[in-house]
mmCIF file of C-alpha atoms in Angstrom:
data_model
loop_
_atom_site.group_PDB
_atom_site.id
_atom_site.type_symbol
_atom_site.label_atom_id
_atom_site.label_comp_id
_atom_site.label_asym_id
_atom_site.label_seq_id
_atom_site.Cartn_x
_atom_site.Cartn_y
_atom_site.Cartn_z
ATOM 1 C CA MET A 1 -13.303 -2.005 18.720
ATOM 2 C CA LEU A 2 -14.246 -2.019 22.404
ATOM 3 C CA LEU A 3 -17.871 -1.073 21.710
ATOM 4 C CA PHE A 4 -18.719 -3.107 18.627
ATOM 5 C CA PHE A 5 -16.326 -6.066 18.375
ATOM 6 C CA ASN A 6 -17.900 -9.214 19.799
ATOM 7 C CA PRO A 7 -15.477 -12.148 19.396
ATOM 8 C CA LYS A 8 -16.708 -15.713 19.423
ATOM 9 C CA ARG A 9 -16.317 -17.450 22.752
ATOM 10 C CA SER A 10 -13.645 -20.139 22.589
ATOM 11 C CA ASN A 11 -14.722 -23.685 23.302
ATOM 12 C CA LYS A 12 -11.690 -23.880 25.617
ATOM 13 C CA ALA A 13 -12.826 -20.967 27.769
ATOM 14 C CA GLY A 14 -14.010 -23.189 30.607
ATOM 15 C CA ARG A 15 -10.799 -25.185 30.886
ATOM 16 C CA GLY A 16 -8.460 -24.850 33.842
ATOM 17 C CA PHE A 17 -4.974 -23.332 33.883
ATOM 18 C CA ILE A 18 -3.181 -26.699 34.044
ATOM 19 C CA GLU A 19 -5.127 -28.050 31.060
ATOM 20 C CA ARG A 20 -4.278 -24.976 29.011
ATOM 21 C CA LEU A 21 -0.631 -25.245 30.060
ATOM 22 C CA VAL A 22 -0.503 -28.857 28.860
ATOM 23 C CA ASP A 23 -1.967 -27.749 25.512
ATOM 24 C CA LEU A 24 1.100 -25.550 24.947
ATOM 25 C CA ASP A 25 3.249 -28.653 24.315
ATOM 26 C CA LEU A 26 6.042 -27.480 26.612
ATOM 27 C CA ILE A 27 8.116 -30.600 25.959
ATOM 28 C CA GLY A 28 8.019 -29.934 22.219
ATOM 29 C CA ASN A 29 9.038 -26.315 22.786
ATOM 30 C CA VAL A 30 11.987 -27.329 24.984
ATOM 31 C CA LEU A 31 13.225 -29.910 22.459
ATOM 32 C CA LEU A 32 12.928 -27.497 19.532
ATOM 33 C CA LEU A 33 14.646 -24.650 21.375
ATOM 34 C CA GLY A 34 17.390 -26.994 22.561
ATOM 35 C CA ALA A 35 18.072 -28.200 19.017
ATOM 36 C CA ALA A 36 18.167 -24.624 17.709
ATOM 37 C CA VAL A 37 20.423 -23.294 20.489
ATOM 38 C CA MET A 38 22.975 -26.097 20.089
ATOM 39 C CA PHE A 39 23.017 -25.692 16.307
ATOM 40 C CA PHE A 40 23.512 -21.916 16.426
ATOM 41 C CA LEU A 41 26.200 -22.236 19.096
ATOM 42 C CA ALA A 42 28.113 -24.628 16.834
ATOM 43 C CA LEU A 43 27.906 -22.151 13.951
ATOM 44 C CA GLU A 44 28.973 -19.295 16.216
ATOM 45 C CA TYR A 45 32.053 -21.195 17.381
ATOM 46 C CA THR A 46 33.101 -21.822 13.775
ATOM 47 C CA THR A 47 32.867 -18.095 12.982
ATOM 48 C CA GLN A 48 35.251 -17.481 15.887
ATOM 49 C CA GLY A 49 37.881 -19.683 14.269
ATOM 50 C CA MET A 50 37.111 -23.028 15.911
ATOM 51 C CA ALA A 51 37.521 -25.973 13.522
ATOM 52 C CA TRP A 52 34.453 -27.897 12.337
ATOM 53 C CA GLY A 53 36.196 -31.072 13.481
ATOM 54 C CA SER A 54 36.698 -29.869 17.061
ATOM 55 C CA ALA A 55 35.074 -31.864 19.861
ATOM 56 C CA LYS A 56 32.930 -28.930 20.988
ATOM 57 C CA VAL A 57 31.463 -28.230 17.528
ATOM 58 C CA ILE A 58 30.851 -31.911 16.759
ATOM 59 C CA GLY A 59 29.251 -32.419 20.166
ATOM 60 C CA LEU A 60 26.900 -29.471 19.672
ATOM 61 C CA LEU A 61 25.913 -30.597 16.171
ATOM 62 C CA ALA A 62 25.308 -34.160 17.364
ATOM 63 C CA GLY A 63 23.241 -32.889 20.294
ATOM 64 C CA SER A 64 21.232 -30.655 17.971
ATOM 65 C CA PHE A 65 20.535 -33.555 15.614
ATOM 66 C CA LEU A 66 19.467 -35.815 18.493
ATOM 67 C CA ALA A 67 17.175 -33.122 19.943
ATOM 68 C CA ALA A 68 15.628 -32.600 16.493
ATOM 69 C CA LEU A 69 14.935 -36.342 16.186
ATOM 70 C CA LEU A 70 13.355 -36.410 19.642
ATOM 71 C CA PHE A 71 11.253 -33.372 18.709
ATOM 72 C CA ALA A 72 9.993 -35.083 15.541
ATOM 73 C CA ALA A 73 9.167 -38.282 17.468
ATOM 74 C CA TRP A 74 7.367 -36.311 20.177
ATOM 75 C CA GLN A 75 5.313 -34.391 17.609
ATOM 76 C CA TRP A 76 4.271 -37.652 15.990
ATOM 77 C CA ARG A 77 3.263 -39.086 19.363
ATOM 78 C CA LYS A 78 1.265 -35.992 20.394
ATOM 79 C CA GLY A 79 -0.706 -35.903 17.137
ATOM 80 C CA ASP A 80 -3.122 -32.983 16.894
ATOM 81 C CA GLY A 81 -2.022 -31.725 20.316
ATOM 82 C CA ALA A 82 1.558 -31.182 19.150
ATOM 83 C CA LEU A 83 3.295 -27.864 18.604
ATOM 84 C CA MET A 84 3.368 -28.732 14.890
ATOM 85 C CA PRO A 85 0.609 -31.321 14.299
ATOM 86 C CA PRO A 86 1.873 -33.947 11.813
ATOM 87 C CA ARG A 87 -1.551 -34.102 10.143
ATOM 88 C CA ILE A 88 -1.140 -30.475 9.062
ATOM 89 C CA ILE A 89 2.627 -30.267 8.547
ATOM 90 C CA THR A 90 2.770 -33.386 6.361
ATOM 91 C CA GLN A 91 -0.043 -32.186 4.110
ATOM 92 C CA ARG A 92 1.532 -31.844 0.657
ATOM 93 C CA THR A 93 0.934 -28.131 0.070
ATOM 94 C CA VAL A 94 1.799 -27.153 3.649
ATOM 95 C CA ALA A 95 5.065 -29.116 3.539
ATOM 96 C CA ALA A 96 5.951 -27.626 0.142
ATOM 97 C CA SER A 97 5.077 -24.100 1.302
ATOM 98 C CA CYS A 98 7.247 -24.479 4.415
ATOM 99 C CA GLY A 99 10.136 -25.880 2.380
ATOM 100 C CA MET A 100 9.856 -23.106 -0.200
ATOM 101 C CA ALA A 101 9.694 -20.411 2.502
ATOM 102 C CA PHE A 102 12.750 -21.881 4.242
ATOM 103 C CA MET A 103 14.800 -21.913 1.034
ATOM 104 C CA ILE A 104 13.747 -18.450 -0.176
ATOM 105 C CA TYR A 105 14.598 -16.731 3.090
ATOM 106 C CA ALA A 106 17.802 -18.758 3.434
ATOM 107 C CA ALA A 107 18.820 -17.589 -0.047
ATOM 108 C CA LEU A 108 17.835 -13.948 0.432
ATOM 109 C CA ILE A 109 19.237 -13.322 3.917
ATOM 110 C CA ASN A 110 22.844 -13.435 2.733
ATOM 111 C CA LEU A 111 22.070 -11.079 -0.134
ATOM 112 C CA THR A 112 20.300 -8.510 2.042
ATOM 113 C CA PHE A 113 23.047 -8.725 4.696
ATOM 114 C CA PHE A 114 26.215 -8.972 2.608
ATOM 115 C CA LEU A 115 25.328 -6.801 -0.401
ATOM 116 C CA PRO A 116 25.461 -3.639 1.772
ATOM 117 C CA VAL A 117 28.827 -4.928 3.024
ATOM 118 C CA TRP A 118 29.954 -5.204 -0.613
ATOM 119 C CA PHE A 119 28.893 -1.606 -1.272
ATOM 120 C CA GLN A 120 30.834 -0.310 1.728
ATOM 121 C CA ALA A 121 33.921 -2.480 1.358
ATOM 122 C CA ILE A 122 34.363 -2.715 -2.411
ATOM 123 C CA ARG A 123 32.713 0.494 -3.609
ATOM 124 C CA GLY A 124 33.981 2.482 -0.627
ATOM 125 C CA VAL A 125 30.645 4.191 0.097
ATOM 126 C CA SER A 126 29.195 5.159 3.472
ATOM 127 C CA ALA A 127 26.617 3.111 5.365
ATOM 128 C CA MET A 128 23.933 5.630 4.385
ATOM 129 C CA ARG A 129 24.855 5.455 0.707
ATOM 130 C CA SER A 130 24.881 1.670 0.954
ATOM 131 C CA GLY A 131 21.298 1.810 2.223
ATOM 132 C CA VAL A 132 20.328 4.063 -0.680
ATOM 133 C CA ASN A 133 21.836 1.542 -3.105
ATOM 134 C CA MET A 134 19.556 -1.131 -1.600
ATOM 135 C CA ILE A 135 16.371 0.867 -2.254
ATOM 136 C CA PRO A 136 15.800 -0.687 -5.724
ATOM 137 C CA TYR A 137 15.892 -4.130 -4.130
ATOM 138 C CA PHE A 138 13.167 -3.418 -1.574
ATOM 139 C CA VAL A 139 10.970 -1.327 -3.880
ATOM 140 C CA VAL A 140 11.029 -3.905 -6.672
ATOM 141 C CA ASN A 141 10.370 -6.717 -4.193
ATOM 142 C CA ALA A 142 7.269 -4.950 -2.860
ATOM 143 C CA VAL A 143 5.965 -4.038 -6.323
ATOM 144 C CA PHE A 144 6.324 -7.550 -7.735
ATOM 145 C CA SER A 145 4.856 -9.091 -4.590
ATOM 146 C CA LEU A 146 1.734 -6.954 -5.069
ATOM 147 C CA ALA A 147 1.662 -7.742 -8.790
ATOM 148 C CA ALA A 148 1.871 -11.465 -8.039
ATOM 149 C CA GLY A 149 -1.039 -11.159 -5.612
ATOM 150 C CA TRP A 150 -3.125 -9.460 -8.301
ATOM 151 C CA PHE A 151 -2.148 -12.141 -10.825
ATOM 152 C CA VAL A 152 -3.173 -14.962 -8.481
ATOM 153 C CA SER A 153 -6.502 -13.265 -7.737
ATOM 154 C CA LYS A 154 -7.238 -13.195 -11.473
ATOM 155 C CA VAL A 155 -5.846 -16.581 -12.526
ATOM 156 C CA GLY A 156 -6.565 -18.448 -9.304
ATOM 157 C CA TYR A 157 -3.418 -20.576 -9.034
ATOM 158 C CA VAL A 158 -0.333 -19.937 -6.895
ATOM 159 C CA THR A 159 1.942 -22.622 -8.337
ATOM 160 C CA PRO A 160 2.977 -20.824 -11.580
ATOM 161 C CA PRO A 161 4.185 -17.605 -9.895
ATOM 162 C CA ALA A 162 5.849 -19.638 -7.132
ATOM 163 C CA VAL A 163 7.867 -21.702 -9.616
ATOM 164 C CA ILE A 164 8.616 -18.955 -12.146
ATOM 165 C CA GLY A 165 9.439 -16.361 -9.493
ATOM 166 C CA SER A 166 11.881 -18.647 -7.694
ATOM 167 C CA ALA A 167 13.552 -19.582 -10.990
ATOM 168 C CA VAL A 168 13.979 -15.918 -11.984
ATOM 169 C CA GLY A 169 15.276 -15.053 -8.512
ATOM 170 C CA THR A 170 17.796 -17.893 -8.705
ATOM 171 C CA ALA A 171 19.054 -16.540 -12.033
ATOM 172 C CA GLY A 172 19.572 -13.176 -10.339
ATOM 173 C CA LEU A 173 21.501 -14.815 -7.496
ATOM 174 C CA ALA A 174 23.716 -16.590 -10.026
ATOM 175 C CA LEU A 175 24.525 -13.225 -11.597
ATOM 176 C CA MET A 176 25.334 -11.777 -8.157
ATOM 177 C CA THR A 177 28.184 -14.278 -7.881
ATOM 178 C CA GLN A 178 29.789 -12.556 -10.889
ATOM 179 C CA LEU A 179 30.242 -9.213 -9.122
ATOM 180 C CA ARG A 180 33.775 -7.905 -9.462
ATOM 181 C CA VAL A 181 35.698 -5.061 -7.883
ATOM 182 C CA ASP A 182 35.174 -2.951 -11.018
ATOM 183 C CA ALA A 183 31.474 -3.845 -11.473
ATOM 184 C CA THR A 184 29.397 -1.054 -13.016
ATOM 185 C CA THR A 185 26.229 0.435 -11.545
ATOM 186 C CA VAL A 186 24.180 -1.198 -14.292
ATOM 187 C CA GLN A 187 25.540 -4.597 -13.276
ATOM 188 C CA TRP A 188 25.002 -4.485 -9.507
ATOM 189 C CA ALA A 189 21.657 -2.684 -9.833
ATOM 190 C CA GLY A 190 20.416 -4.997 -12.584
ATOM 191 C CA TYR A 191 21.428 -8.139 -10.715
ATOM 192 C CA GLN A 192 19.698 -7.125 -7.490
ATOM 193 C CA VAL A 193 16.547 -5.984 -9.327
ATOM 194 C CA LEU A 194 16.295 -9.333 -11.144
ATOM 195 C CA THR A 195 16.742 -11.235 -7.876
ATOM 196 C CA SER A 196 14.277 -9.031 -6.024
ATOM 197 C CA ALA A 197 11.639 -9.219 -8.756
ATOM 198 C CA GLY A 198 11.835 -13.007 -8.961
ATOM 199 C CA PHE A 199 11.566 -13.729 -5.264
ATOM 200 C CA GLY A 200 9.064 -10.901 -4.851
ATOM 201 C CA ILE A 201 6.753 -12.903 -7.109
ATOM 202 C CA SER A 202 7.136 -16.154 -5.164
ATOM 203 C CA ILE A 203 7.755 -15.066 -1.584
ATOM 204 C CA GLN A 204 4.097 -14.800 -0.475
ATOM 205 C CA GLN A 205 2.653 -17.719 -2.421
ATOM 206 C CA GLY A 206 3.075 -20.212 0.410
ATOM 207 C CA PHE A 207 0.647 -18.267 2.605
ATOM 208 C CA MET A 208 -1.995 -18.209 -0.107
ATOM 209 C CA ALA A 209 -1.475 -21.891 -0.871
ATOM 210 C CA VAL A 210 -2.099 -23.148 2.674
ATOM 211 C CA GLN A 211 -5.242 -21.024 2.963
ATOM 212 C CA THR A 212 -6.557 -22.651 -0.196
ATOM 213 C CA VAL A 213 -6.180 -26.307 0.769
ATOM 214 C CA LEU A 214 -6.925 -26.366 4.511
ATOM 215 C CA ARG A 215 -9.962 -26.044 6.724
ATOM 216 C CA GLU A 216 -10.395 -22.689 8.411
ATOM 217 C CA GLU A 217 -9.446 -24.040 11.855
ATOM 218 C CA ASP A 218 -6.121 -25.399 10.523
ATOM 219 C CA ILE A 219 -5.013 -22.288 8.622
ATOM 220 C CA ALA A 220 -3.525 -20.488 11.650
ATOM 221 C CA ILE A 221 -1.197 -23.398 12.488
ATOM 222 C CA ALA A 222 -0.105 -23.812 8.861
ATOM 223 C CA THR A 223 0.528 -20.077 8.484
ATOM 224 C CA ALA A 224 2.591 -20.071 11.683
ATOM 225 C CA ALA A 225 4.591 -23.019 10.324
ATOM 226 C CA VAL A 226 5.388 -21.092 7.125
ATOM 227 C CA VAL A 227 6.490 -18.043 9.151
ATOM 228 C CA ALA A 228 8.634 -20.262 11.391
ATOM 229 C CA SER A 229 10.229 -21.812 8.293
ATOM 230 C CA GLN A 230 11.112 -18.360 6.984
ATOM 231 C CA SER A 231 12.724 -17.341 10.272
ATOM 232 C CA LEU A 232 14.570 -20.637 10.644
ATOM 233 C CA GLY A 233 15.976 -20.511 7.117
ATOM 234 C CA ALA A 234 17.176 -16.932 7.581
ATOM 235 C CA ALA A 235 18.705 -17.594 11.014
ATOM 236 C CA ILE A 236 20.569 -20.734 9.953
ATOM 237 C CA PHE A 237 21.985 -19.449 6.688
ATOM 238 C CA LEU A 238 22.977 -16.038 8.005
ATOM 239 C CA SER A 239 25.247 -17.948 10.384
ATOM 240 C CA VAL A 240 26.402 -20.138 7.496
ATOM 241 C CA GLY A 241 27.109 -17.046 5.389
ATOM 242 C CA ASN A 242 29.156 -15.470 8.180
ATOM 243 C CA SER A 243 31.079 -18.709 8.592
ATOM 244 C CA VAL A 244 31.827 -18.907 4.849
ATOM 245 C CA PHE A 245 32.861 -15.245 4.650
ATOM 246 C CA GLN A 246 35.183 -15.308 7.637
ATOM 247 C CA GLY A 247 36.513 -18.717 6.647
ATOM 248 C CA GLN A 248 37.548 -17.349 3.249
ATOM 249 C CA LEU A 249 39.469 -14.492 4.874
ATOM 250 C CA ILE A 250 41.122 -16.862 7.352
ATOM 251 C CA ARG A 251 42.169 -19.172 4.494
ATOM 252 C CA ALA A 252 43.607 -16.184 2.645
ATOM 253 C CA THR A 253 45.732 -15.467 5.717
ATOM 254 C CA ALA A 254 46.863 -19.096 5.912
ATOM 255 C CA ALA A 255 47.861 -18.937 2.235
ATOM 256 C CA ARG A 256 49.944 -15.827 3.030
ATOM 257 C CA LEU A 257 47.819 -13.652 0.773
ATOM 258 C CA LEU A 258 47.408 -11.190 3.644
ATOM 259 C CA ASP A 259 50.909 -11.087 5.102
ATOM 260 C CA GLY A 260 51.314 -8.713 8.002
ATOM 261 C CA LEU A 261 47.587 -8.209 8.597
ATOM 262 C CA ASP A 262 45.719 -9.106 11.771
ATOM 263 C CA ILE A 263 42.738 -10.980 10.300
ATOM 264 C CA LYS A 264 40.731 -10.790 13.546
ATOM 265 C CA LYS A 265 41.221 -7.036 13.675
ATOM 266 C CA LEU A 266 40.257 -6.836 10.009
ATOM 267 C CA ILE A 267 37.010 -8.776 10.556
ATOM 268 C CA ASP A 268 36.117 -6.921 13.752
ATOM 269 C CA GLY A 269 36.776 -3.600 12.025
ATOM 270 C CA GLY A 270 33.923 -4.256 9.602
ATOM 271 C CA ALA A 271 33.377 -3.193 6.019
ATOM 272 C CA ALA A 272 33.470 0.526 6.743
ATOM 273 C CA SER A 273 36.901 0.655 8.367
ATOM 274 C CA PHE A 274 38.923 -2.180 6.855
ATOM 275 C CA ARG A 275 40.331 0.142 4.166
ATOM 276 C CA HIS A 276 42.087 2.121 6.912
ATOM 277 C CA LEU A 277 43.700 -1.046 8.283
ATOM 278 C CA VAL A 278 45.341 -2.019 4.993
ATOM 279 C CA PRO A 279 48.422 -0.235 3.570
ATOM 280 C CA ALA A 280 47.611 1.723 0.407
ATOM 281 C CA GLU A 281 49.901 -0.415 -1.751
ATOM 282 C CA ASP A 282 48.123 -3.609 -0.591
ATOM 283 C CA LEU A 283 44.583 -2.268 -0.961
ATOM 284 C CA PRO A 284 43.932 -3.489 -4.564
ATOM 285 C CA ALA A 285 44.909 -7.057 -3.635
ATOM 286 C CA MET A 286 42.869 -6.825 -0.431
ATOM 287 C CA LEU A 287 39.804 -5.688 -2.372
ATOM 288 C CA GLU A 288 40.080 -8.729 -4.647
ATOM 289 C CA ILE A 289 40.327 -11.062 -1.645
ATOM 290 C CA TYR A 290 37.418 -9.366 0.133
ATOM 291 C CA ASN A 291 35.304 -9.464 -3.034
ATOM 292 C CA ALA A 292 36.065 -13.167 -3.519
ATOM 293 C CA ALA A 293 34.962 -13.886 0.061
ATOM 294 C CA LEU A 294 31.682 -12.022 -0.458
ATOM 295 C CA THR A 295 30.882 -13.727 -3.759
ATOM 296 C CA LYS A 296 31.497 -17.109 -2.100
ATOM 297 C CA VAL A 297 28.652 -16.223 0.256
ATOM 298 C CA PHE A 298 26.412 -15.400 -2.717
ATOM 299 C CA ILE A 299 27.303 -18.780 -4.239
ATOM 300 C CA VAL A 300 25.814 -20.466 -1.155
ATOM 301 C CA SER A 301 22.467 -18.828 -1.979
ATOM 302 C CA VAL A 302 22.232 -20.133 -5.561
ATOM 303 C CA PRO A 303 21.404 -23.809 -4.816
ATOM 304 C CA LEU A 304 18.984 -22.663 -2.110
ATOM 305 C CA GLY A 305 17.099 -20.577 -4.654
ATOM 306 C CA ALA A 306 17.071 -23.492 -7.089
ATOM 307 C CA LEU A 307 15.686 -25.786 -4.379
ATOM 308 C CA SER A 308 12.898 -23.288 -3.673
ATOM 309 C CA ALA A 309 11.861 -23.482 -7.343
ATOM 310 C CA ILE A 310 11.902 -27.295 -7.274
ATOM 311 C CA ILE A 311 9.985 -27.556 -3.991
ATOM 312 C CA SER A 312 7.333 -25.086 -5.169
ATOM 313 C CA CYS A 313 6.428 -27.530 -7.954
ATOM 314 C CA PHE A 314 4.811 -29.728 -5.272
ATOM 315 C CA ILE A 315 2.221 -27.094 -4.306
ATOM 316 C CA GLU A 316 -1.195 -28.400 -5.311
ATOM 317 C CA TRP A 317 -2.964 -26.822 -8.263
ATOM 318 C CA LYS A 318 -6.073 -25.631 -6.435
ATOM 319 C CA SER A 319 -7.725 -22.338 -7.253
ATOM 320 C CA VAL A 320 -7.979 -19.557 -4.677
ATOM 321 C CA ARG A 321 -10.850 -17.855 -6.492
ATOM 322 C CA PRO A 322 -14.159 -17.580 -4.568
ATOM 323 C CA ALA A 323 -16.073 -19.346 -7.347
ATOM 324 C CA THR A 324 -14.194 -22.542 -6.571
ATOM 325 C CA ARG A 325 -14.327 -22.407 -2.765
ATOM 326 C CA GLY A 326 -17.186 -24.883 -2.822
ATOM 327 C CA ASP A 327 -14.904 -27.309 -4.635
ATOM 328 C CA LYS A 328 -12.345 -26.816 -1.872
ATOM 329 C CA GLU A 329 -14.841 -27.791 0.824
ATOM 330 C CA LYS A 330 -15.968 -30.824 -1.171
ATOM 331 C CA ALA A 331 -12.355 -31.933 -1.653
ATOM 332 C CA ILE A 332 -11.611 -31.573 2.063
ATOM 333 C CA GLN A 333 -14.727 -33.541 2.986
ATOM 334 C CA GLN A 334 -13.813 -36.227 0.463
ATOM 335 C CA GLU A 335 -10.277 -36.512 1.881
ATOM 336 C CA SER A 336 -11.709 -36.742 5.413
ATOM 337 C CA GLY A 337 -14.055 -39.495 4.290
ATOM 338 C CA GLU A 338 -11.210 -41.443 2.703
ATOM 339 C CA GLU A 339 -9.141 -41.158 5.897
ATOM 340 C CA ALA A 340 -12.108 -42.372 7.962
ATOM 341 C CA GLU A 341 -12.500 -45.407 5.696
ATOM 342 C CA LYS A 342 -8.799 -46.236 6.026
ATOM 343 C CA ASN A 343 -8.923 -45.862 9.822
ATOM 344 C CA PRO A 344 -12.385 -47.121 10.880
ATOM 345 C CA GLY A 345 -11.263 -47.536 14.482
#
């Protein structure tokens, strides 16, 4: 690499430090981080038992919403110099790819986090055995992701696997909500394989889609936006899942379904040790309550998966095959010409 790699010299190489610093859009970064921090703090407070209607939670949510609005306005004002340039983010395929990525990761994060909890709490297995039980999920996801890539390279279009994969994955998530305390191995393994296969097909299509419709110089920003959407969806809905799960256990305590149990101690003890905190005669009832709380979390993922299938329908039908790359360039030039005619100034 050191001897033979000769990178192209950037056209910004001669610019000063201050000019480069301004290009980083520090104001946009501060607004975005502020909105995210306030939102996650609000979710964290709710998982600690604070009511959604409390002044602190409402204040944080309102502040997060205001910061998000200011961020959007600032991005629009900055134009191509923004952290997320509106010209790129509002492009149909880029927006659809970001939305699909957000929903897929939001749907899957609760499954990958809480299914091992289900294995340990309901099945009574160790953390290591729980990890072994998750192997089919990750293997199938990787295999179907590769198969989808091969399919797209042959057919040329990313929209069909994006839509079909998300629909199949959503069906798997719906089945996950039917897990019971006495679920068989065929049931829990089959449900997770169906979910993994479906989203394995669709999970990478957003990256291929943005590379198909954009100019080369815009691809990096669009790809980063898709990655950011994945991370944001996972971060937000993992907090939501925790809030739903703990809220269900707290409500069970309020309904006197867990008389004599310290719910905070039960939650802090985790899935591996909660069986030792419950009297043997109360364990069957506790397992039902714990299972109901976990399946409520899986229910949250179902509409998210369905939304990913709907949003993926808006990805443009443009081929990724090399034979049609010339058509891509012509289409981009034509769109640029139309924009120039609309905005002659």
